[in-house]
mmCIF file of N, CA, C and O in Angstrom:
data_model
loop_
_atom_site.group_PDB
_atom_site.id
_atom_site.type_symbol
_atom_site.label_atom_id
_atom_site.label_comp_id
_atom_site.label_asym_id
_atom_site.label_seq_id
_atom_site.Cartn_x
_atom_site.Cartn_y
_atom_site.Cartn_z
ATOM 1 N N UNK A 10 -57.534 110.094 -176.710
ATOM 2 C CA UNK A 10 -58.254 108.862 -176.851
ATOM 3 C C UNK A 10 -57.299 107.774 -177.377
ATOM 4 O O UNK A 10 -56.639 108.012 -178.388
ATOM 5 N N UNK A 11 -57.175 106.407 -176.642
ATOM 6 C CA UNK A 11 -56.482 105.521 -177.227
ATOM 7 C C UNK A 11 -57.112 104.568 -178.492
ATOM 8 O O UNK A 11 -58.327 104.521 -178.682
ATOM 9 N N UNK A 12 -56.479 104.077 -179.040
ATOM 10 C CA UNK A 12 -56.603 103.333 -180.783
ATOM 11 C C UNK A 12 -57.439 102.183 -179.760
ATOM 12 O O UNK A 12 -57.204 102.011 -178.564
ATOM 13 N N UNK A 13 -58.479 101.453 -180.595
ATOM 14 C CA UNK A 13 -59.074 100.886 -180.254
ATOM 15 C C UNK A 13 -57.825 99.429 -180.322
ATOM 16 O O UNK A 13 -56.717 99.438 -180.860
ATOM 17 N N UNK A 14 -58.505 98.288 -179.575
ATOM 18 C CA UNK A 14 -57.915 97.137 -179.091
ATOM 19 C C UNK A 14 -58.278 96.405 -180.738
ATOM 20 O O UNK A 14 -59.263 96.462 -181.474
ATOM 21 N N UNK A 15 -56.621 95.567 -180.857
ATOM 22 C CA UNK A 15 -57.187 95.345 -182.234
ATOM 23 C C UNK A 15 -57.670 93.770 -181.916
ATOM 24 O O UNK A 15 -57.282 93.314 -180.840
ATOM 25 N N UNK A 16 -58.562 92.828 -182.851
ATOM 26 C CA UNK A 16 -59.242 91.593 -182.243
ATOM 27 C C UNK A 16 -58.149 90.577 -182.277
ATOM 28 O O UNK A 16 -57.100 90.407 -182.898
ATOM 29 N N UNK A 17 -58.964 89.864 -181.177
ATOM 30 C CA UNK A 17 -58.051 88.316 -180.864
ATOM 31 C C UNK A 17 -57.715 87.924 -182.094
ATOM 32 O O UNK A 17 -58.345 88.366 -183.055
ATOM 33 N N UNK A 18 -56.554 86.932 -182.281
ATOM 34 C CA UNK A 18 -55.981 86.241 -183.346
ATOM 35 C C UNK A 18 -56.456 84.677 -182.783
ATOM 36 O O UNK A 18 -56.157 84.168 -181.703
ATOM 37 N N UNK A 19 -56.915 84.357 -183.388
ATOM 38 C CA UNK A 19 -57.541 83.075 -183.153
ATOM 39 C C UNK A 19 -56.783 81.641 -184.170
ATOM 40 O O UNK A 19 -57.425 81.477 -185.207
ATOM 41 N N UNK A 20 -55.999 80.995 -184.069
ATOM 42 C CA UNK A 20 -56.290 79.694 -184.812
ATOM 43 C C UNK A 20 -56.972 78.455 -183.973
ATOM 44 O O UNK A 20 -57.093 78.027 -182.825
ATOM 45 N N UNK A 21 -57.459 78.078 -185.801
ATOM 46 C CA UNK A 21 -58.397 77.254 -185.769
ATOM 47 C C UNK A 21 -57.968 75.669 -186.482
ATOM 48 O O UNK A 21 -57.617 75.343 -187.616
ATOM 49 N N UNK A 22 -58.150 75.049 -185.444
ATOM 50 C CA UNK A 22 -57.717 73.058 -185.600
ATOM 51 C C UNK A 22 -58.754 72.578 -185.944
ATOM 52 O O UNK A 22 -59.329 72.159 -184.940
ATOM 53 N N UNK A 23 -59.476 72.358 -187.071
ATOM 54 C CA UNK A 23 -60.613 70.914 -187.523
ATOM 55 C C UNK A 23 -60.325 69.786 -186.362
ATOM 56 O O UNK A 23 -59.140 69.708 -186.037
ATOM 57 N N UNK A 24 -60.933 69.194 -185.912
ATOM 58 C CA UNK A 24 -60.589 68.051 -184.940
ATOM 59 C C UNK A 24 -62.177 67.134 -185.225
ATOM 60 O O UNK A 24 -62.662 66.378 -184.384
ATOM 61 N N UNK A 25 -62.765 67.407 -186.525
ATOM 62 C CA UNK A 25 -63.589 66.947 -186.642
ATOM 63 C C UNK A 25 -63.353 65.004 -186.871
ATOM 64 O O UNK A 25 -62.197 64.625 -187.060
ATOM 65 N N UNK A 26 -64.224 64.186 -186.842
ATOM 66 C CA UNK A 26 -64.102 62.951 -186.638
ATOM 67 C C UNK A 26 -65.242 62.702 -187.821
ATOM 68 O O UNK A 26 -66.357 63.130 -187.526
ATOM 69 N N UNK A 27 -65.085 61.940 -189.384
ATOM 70 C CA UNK A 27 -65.953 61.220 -190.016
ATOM 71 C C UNK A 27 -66.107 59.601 -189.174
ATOM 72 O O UNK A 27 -65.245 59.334 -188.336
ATOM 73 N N UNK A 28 -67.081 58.715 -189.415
ATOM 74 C CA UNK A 28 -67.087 57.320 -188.701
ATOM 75 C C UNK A 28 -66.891 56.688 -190.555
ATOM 76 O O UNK A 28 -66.991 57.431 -191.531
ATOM 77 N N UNK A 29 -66.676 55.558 -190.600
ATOM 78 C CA UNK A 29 -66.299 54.452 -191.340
ATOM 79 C C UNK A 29 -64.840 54.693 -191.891
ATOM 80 O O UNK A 29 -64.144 55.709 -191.877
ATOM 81 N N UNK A 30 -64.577 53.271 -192.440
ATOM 82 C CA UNK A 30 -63.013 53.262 -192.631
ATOM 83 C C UNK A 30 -62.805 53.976 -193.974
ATOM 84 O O UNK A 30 -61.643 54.195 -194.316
ATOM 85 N N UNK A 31 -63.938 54.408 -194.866
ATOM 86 C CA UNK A 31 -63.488 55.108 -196.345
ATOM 87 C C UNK A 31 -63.697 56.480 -195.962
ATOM 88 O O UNK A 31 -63.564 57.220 -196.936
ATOM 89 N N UNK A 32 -63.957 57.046 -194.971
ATOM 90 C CA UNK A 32 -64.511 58.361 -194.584
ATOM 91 C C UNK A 32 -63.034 59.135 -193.911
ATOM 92 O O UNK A 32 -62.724 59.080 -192.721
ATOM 93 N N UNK A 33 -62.409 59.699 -194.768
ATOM 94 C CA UNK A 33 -61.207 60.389 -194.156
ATOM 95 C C UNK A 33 -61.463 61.674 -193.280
ATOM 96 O O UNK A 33 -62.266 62.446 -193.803
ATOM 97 N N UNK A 34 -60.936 62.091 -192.011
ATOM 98 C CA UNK A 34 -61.225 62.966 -191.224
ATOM 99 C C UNK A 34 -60.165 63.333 -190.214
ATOM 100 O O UNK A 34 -59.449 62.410 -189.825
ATOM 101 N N UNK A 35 -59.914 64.802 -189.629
ATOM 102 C CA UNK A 35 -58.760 65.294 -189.904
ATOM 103 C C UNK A 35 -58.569 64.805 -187.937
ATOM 104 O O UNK A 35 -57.612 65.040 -187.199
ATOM 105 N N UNK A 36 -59.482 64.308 -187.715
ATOM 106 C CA UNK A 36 -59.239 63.960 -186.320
ATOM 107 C C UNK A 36 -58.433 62.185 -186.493
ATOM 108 O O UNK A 36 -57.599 61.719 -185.717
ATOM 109 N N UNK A 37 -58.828 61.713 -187.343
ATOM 110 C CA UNK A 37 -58.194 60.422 -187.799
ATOM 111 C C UNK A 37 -57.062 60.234 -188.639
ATOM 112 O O UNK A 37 -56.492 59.198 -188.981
ATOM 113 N N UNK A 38 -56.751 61.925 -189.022
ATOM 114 C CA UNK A 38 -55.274 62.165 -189.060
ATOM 115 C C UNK A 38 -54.208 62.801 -188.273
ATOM 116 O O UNK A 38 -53.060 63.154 -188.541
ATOM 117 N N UNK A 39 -54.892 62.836 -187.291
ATOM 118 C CA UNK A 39 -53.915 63.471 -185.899
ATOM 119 C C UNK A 39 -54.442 64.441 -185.367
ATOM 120 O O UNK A 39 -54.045 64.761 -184.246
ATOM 121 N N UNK A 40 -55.565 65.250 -186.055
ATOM 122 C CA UNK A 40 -55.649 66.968 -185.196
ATOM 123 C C UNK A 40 -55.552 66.935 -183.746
ATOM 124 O O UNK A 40 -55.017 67.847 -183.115
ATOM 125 N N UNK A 41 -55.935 66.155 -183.339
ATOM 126 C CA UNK A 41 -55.609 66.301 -181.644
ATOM 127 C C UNK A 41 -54.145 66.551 -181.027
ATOM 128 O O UNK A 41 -53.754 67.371 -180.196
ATOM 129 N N UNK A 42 -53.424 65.451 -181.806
ATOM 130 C CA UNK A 42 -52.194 65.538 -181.728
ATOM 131 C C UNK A 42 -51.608 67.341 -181.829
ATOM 132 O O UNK A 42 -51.166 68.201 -181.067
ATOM 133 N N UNK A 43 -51.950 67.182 -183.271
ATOM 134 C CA UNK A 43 -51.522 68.772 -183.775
ATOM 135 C C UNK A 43 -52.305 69.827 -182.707
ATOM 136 O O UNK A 43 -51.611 70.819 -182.485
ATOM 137 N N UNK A 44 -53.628 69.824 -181.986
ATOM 138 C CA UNK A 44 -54.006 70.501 -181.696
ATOM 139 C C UNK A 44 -53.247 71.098 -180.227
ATOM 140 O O UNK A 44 -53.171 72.268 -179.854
ATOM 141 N N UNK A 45 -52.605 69.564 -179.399
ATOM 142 C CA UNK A 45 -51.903 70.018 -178.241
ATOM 143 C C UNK A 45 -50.709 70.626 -178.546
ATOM 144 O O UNK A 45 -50.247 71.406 -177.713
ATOM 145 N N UNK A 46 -49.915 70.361 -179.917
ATOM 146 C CA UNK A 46 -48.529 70.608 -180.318
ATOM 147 C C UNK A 46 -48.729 72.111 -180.094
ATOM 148 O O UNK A 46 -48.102 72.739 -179.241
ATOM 149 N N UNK A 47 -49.492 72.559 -180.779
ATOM 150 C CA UNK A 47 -50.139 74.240 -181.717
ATOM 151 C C UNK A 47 -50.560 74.906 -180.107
ATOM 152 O O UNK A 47 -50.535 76.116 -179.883
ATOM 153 N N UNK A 48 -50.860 74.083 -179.292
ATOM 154 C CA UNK A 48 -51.322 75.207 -177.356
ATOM 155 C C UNK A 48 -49.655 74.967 -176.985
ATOM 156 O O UNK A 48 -49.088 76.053 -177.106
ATOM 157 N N UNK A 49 -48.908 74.124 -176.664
ATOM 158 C CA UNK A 49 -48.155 74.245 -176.230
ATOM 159 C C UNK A 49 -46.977 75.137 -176.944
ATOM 160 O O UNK A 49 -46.331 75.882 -176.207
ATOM 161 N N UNK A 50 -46.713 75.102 -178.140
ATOM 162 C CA UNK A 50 -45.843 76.106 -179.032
ATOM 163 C C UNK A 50 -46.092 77.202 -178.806
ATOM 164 O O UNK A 50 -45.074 77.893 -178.778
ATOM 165 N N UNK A 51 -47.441 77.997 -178.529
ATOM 166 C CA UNK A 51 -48.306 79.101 -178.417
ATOM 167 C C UNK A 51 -47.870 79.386 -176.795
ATOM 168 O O UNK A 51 -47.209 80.401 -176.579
ATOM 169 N N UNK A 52 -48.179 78.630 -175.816
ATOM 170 C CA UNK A 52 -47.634 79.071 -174.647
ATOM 171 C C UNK A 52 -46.609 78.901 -174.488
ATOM 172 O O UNK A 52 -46.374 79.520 -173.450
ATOM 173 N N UNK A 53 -45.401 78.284 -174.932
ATOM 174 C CA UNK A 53 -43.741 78.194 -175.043
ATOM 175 C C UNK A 53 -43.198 79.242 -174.635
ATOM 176 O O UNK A 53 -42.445 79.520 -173.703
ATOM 177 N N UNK A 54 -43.903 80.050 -175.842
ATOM 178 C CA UNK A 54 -43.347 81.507 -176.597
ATOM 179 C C UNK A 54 -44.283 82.455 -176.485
ATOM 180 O O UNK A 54 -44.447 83.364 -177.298
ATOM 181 N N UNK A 55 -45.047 82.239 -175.287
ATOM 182 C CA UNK A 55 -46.321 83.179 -174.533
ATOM 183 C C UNK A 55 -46.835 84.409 -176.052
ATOM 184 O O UNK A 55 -46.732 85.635 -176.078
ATOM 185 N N UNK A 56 -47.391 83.435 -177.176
ATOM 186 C CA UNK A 56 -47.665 84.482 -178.446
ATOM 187 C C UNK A 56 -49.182 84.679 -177.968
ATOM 188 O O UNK A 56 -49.893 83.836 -177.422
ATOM 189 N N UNK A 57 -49.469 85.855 -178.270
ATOM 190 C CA UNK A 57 -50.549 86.728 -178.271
ATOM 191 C C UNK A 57 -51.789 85.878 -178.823
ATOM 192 O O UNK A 57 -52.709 86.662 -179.056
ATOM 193 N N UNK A 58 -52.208 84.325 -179.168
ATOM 194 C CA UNK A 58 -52.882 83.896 -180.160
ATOM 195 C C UNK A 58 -53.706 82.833 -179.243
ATOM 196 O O UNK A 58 -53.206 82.375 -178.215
ATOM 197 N N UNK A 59 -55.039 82.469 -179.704
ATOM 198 C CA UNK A 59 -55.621 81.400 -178.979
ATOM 199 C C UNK A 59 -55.293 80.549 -179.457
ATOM 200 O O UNK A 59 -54.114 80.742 -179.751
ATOM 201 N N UNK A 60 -55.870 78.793 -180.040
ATOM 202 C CA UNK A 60 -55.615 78.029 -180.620
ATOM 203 C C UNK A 60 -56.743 76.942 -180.093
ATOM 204 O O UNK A 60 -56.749 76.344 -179.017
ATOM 205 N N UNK A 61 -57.588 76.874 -181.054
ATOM 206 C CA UNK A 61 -58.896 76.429 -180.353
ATOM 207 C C UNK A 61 -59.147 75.243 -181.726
ATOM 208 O O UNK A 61 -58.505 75.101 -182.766
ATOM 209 N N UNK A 62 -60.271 74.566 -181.232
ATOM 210 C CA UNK A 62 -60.954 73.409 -181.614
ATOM 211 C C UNK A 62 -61.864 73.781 -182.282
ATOM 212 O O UNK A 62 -62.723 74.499 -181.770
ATOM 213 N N UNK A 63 -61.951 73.352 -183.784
ATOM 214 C CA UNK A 63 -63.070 74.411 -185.095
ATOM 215 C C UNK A 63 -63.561 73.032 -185.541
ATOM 216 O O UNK A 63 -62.845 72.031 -185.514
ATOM 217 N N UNK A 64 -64.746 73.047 -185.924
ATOM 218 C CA UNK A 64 -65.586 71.781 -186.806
ATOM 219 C C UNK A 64 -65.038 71.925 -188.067
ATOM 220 O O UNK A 64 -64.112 72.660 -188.408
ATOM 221 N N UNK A 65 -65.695 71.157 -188.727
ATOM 222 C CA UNK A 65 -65.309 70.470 -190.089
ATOM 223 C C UNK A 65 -65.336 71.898 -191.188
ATOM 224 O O UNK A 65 -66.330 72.576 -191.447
ATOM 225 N N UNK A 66 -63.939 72.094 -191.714
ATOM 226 C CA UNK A 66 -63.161 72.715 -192.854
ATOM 227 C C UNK A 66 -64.032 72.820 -194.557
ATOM 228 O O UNK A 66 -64.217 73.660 -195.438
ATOM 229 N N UNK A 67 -64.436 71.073 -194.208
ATOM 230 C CA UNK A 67 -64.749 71.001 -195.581
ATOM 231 C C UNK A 67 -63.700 70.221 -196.705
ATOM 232 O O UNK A 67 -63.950 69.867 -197.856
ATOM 233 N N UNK A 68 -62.135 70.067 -195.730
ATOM 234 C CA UNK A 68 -61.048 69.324 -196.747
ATOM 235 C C UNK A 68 -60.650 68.105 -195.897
ATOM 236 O O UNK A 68 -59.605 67.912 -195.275
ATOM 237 N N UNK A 69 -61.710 67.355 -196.021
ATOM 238 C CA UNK A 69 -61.360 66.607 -194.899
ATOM 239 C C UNK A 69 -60.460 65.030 -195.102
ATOM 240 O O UNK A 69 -60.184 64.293 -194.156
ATOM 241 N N UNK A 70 -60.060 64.718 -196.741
ATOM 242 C CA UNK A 70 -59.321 64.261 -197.076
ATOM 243 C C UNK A 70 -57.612 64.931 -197.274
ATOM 244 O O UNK A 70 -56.560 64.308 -197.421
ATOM 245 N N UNK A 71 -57.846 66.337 -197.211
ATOM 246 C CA UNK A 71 -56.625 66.680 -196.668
ATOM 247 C C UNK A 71 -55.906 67.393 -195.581
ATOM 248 O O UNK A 71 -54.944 68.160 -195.561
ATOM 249 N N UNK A 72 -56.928 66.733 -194.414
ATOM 250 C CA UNK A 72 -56.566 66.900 -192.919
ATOM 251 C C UNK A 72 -55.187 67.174 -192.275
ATOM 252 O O UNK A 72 -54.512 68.048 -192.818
ATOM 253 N N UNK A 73 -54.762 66.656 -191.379
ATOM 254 C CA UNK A 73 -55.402 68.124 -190.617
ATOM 255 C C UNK A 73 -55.213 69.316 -191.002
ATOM 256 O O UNK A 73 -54.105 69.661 -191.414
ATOM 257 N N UNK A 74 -56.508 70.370 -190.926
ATOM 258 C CA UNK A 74 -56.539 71.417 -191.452
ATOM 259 C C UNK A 74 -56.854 72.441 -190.548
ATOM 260 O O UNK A 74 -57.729 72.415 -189.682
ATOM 261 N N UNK A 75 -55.915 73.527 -190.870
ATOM 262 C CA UNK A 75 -55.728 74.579 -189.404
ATOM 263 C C UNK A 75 -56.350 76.153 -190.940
ATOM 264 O O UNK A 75 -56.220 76.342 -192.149
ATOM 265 N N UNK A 76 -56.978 76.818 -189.762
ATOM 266 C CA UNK A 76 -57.678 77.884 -190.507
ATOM 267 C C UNK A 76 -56.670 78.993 -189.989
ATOM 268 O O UNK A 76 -56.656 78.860 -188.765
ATOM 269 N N UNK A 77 -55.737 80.126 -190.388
ATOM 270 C CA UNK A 77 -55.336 80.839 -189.674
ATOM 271 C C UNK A 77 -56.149 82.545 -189.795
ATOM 272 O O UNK A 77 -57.013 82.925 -190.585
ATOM 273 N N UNK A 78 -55.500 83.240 -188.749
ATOM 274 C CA UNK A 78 -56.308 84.041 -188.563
ATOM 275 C C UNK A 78 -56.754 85.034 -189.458
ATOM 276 O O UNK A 78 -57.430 85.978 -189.050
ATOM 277 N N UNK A 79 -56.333 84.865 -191.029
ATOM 278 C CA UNK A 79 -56.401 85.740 -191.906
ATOM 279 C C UNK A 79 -57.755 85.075 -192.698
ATOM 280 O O UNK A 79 -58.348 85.643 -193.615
ATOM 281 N N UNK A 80 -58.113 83.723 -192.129
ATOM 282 C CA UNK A 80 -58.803 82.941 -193.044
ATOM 283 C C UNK A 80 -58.104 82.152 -193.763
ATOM 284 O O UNK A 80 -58.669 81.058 -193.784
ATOM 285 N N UNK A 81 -57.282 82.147 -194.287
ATOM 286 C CA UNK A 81 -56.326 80.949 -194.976
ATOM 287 C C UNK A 81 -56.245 79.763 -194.471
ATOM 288 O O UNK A 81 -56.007 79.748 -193.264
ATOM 289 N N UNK A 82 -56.359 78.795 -194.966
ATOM 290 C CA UNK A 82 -56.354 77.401 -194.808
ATOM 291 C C UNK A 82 -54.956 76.698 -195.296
ATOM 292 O O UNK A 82 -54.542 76.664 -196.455
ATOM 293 N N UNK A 83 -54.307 76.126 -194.090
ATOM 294 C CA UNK A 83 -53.257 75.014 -193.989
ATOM 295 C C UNK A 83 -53.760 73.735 -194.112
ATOM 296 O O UNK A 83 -54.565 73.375 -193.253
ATOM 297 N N UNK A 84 -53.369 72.740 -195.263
ATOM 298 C CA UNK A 84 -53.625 70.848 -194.887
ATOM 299 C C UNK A 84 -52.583 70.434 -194.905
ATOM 300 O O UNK A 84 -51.528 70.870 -195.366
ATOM 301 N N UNK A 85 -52.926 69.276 -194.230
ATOM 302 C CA UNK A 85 -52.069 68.321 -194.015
ATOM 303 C C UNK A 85 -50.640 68.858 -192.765
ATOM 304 O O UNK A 85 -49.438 68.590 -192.746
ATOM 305 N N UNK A 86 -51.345 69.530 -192.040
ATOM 306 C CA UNK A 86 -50.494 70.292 -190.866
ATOM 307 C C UNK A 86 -50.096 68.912 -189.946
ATOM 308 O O UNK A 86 -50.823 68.103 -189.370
ATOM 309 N N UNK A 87 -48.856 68.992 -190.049
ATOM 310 C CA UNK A 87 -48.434 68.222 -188.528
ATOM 311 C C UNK A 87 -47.724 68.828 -187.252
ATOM 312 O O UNK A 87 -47.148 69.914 -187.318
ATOM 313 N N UNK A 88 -47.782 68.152 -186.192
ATOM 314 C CA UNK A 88 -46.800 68.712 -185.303
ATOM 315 C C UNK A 88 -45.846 69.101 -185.680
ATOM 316 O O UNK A 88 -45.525 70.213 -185.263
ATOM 317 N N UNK A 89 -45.059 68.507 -186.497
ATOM 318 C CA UNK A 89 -43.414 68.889 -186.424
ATOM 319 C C UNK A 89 -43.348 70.539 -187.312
ATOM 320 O O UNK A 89 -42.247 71.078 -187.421
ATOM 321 N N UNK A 90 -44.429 71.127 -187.815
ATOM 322 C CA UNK A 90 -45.025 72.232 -188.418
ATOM 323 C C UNK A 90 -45.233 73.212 -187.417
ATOM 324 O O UNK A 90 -45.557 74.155 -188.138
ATOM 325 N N UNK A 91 -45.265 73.557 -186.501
ATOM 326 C CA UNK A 91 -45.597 74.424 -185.541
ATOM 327 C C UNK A 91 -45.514 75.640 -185.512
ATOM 328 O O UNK A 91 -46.331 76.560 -185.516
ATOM 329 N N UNK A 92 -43.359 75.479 -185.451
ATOM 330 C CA UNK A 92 -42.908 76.918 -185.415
ATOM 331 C C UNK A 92 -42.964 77.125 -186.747
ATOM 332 O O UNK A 92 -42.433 78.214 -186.966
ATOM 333 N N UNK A 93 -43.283 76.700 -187.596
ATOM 334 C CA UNK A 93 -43.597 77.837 -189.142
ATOM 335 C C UNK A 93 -44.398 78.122 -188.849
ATOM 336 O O UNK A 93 -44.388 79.198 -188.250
ATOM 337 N N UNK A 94 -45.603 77.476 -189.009
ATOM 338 C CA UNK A 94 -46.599 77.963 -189.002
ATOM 339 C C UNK A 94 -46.837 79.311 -188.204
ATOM 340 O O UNK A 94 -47.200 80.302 -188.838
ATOM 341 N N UNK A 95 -46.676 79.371 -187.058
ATOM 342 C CA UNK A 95 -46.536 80.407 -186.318
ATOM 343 C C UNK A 95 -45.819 81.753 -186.911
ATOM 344 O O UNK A 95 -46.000 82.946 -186.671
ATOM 345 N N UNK A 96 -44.929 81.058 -187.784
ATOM 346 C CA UNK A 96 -43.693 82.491 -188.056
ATOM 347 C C UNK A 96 -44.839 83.110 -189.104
ATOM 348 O O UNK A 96 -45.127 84.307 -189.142
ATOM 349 N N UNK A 97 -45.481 82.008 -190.004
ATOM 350 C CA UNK A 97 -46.358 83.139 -190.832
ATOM 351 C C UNK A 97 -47.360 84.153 -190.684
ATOM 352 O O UNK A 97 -47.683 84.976 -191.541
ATOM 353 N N UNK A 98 -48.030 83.972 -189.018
ATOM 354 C CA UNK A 98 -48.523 84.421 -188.546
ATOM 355 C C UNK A 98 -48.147 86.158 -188.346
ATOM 356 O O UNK A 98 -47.008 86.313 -187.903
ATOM 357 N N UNK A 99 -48.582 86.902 -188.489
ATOM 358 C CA UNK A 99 -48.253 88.157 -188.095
ATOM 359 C C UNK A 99 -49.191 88.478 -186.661
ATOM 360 O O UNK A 99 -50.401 88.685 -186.569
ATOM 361 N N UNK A 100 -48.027 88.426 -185.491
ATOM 362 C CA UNK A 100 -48.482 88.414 -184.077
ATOM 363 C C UNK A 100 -48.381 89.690 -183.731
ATOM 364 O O UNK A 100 -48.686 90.048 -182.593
#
């Protein structure tokens, strides 16, 4: 009998959007940006991981905020963050 399939590794991008100008939100700090950086780094280097679009974190003054697959929470993630981020990942 083979070991069962172990589950998808999923990260997760807030790309949530607050409206008014005192309302900080991690889509009005780039997540989109970060969110294409984080698919394309991921298919670069064809890693085993999804990288999907998650609602609101809850830290949304310290956006963008990426959930990784352990549950741990990254803020203030930017593009130029990628390949770390990734390296902490255990793929």
């Amino acid at each position: 009998m083979e070991p069962p399939e172990p589950p998808p590794l999923v990260l997760l991008v807030c790309t949530n959007r607050r409206f008014g100008w005192d309302r900080p939100s991690c889509a009005g700090r780039g997540a989109r940006k970060l969110l294409k950086a984080l698919r394309a780094e991921a298919a670069a280097h064809a890693l085993p991981i999804t990288v999907t679009e998650a609602p609101c974190q809850g830290r949304c003054s310290r956006g963008p905020v990426v959930r990784l697959p352990n549950g741990e929470l990254r803020f203030e993630v930017s593009p130029k963050q990628t390949n770390g981020l990734f390296s902490e990942i255990s793929l």
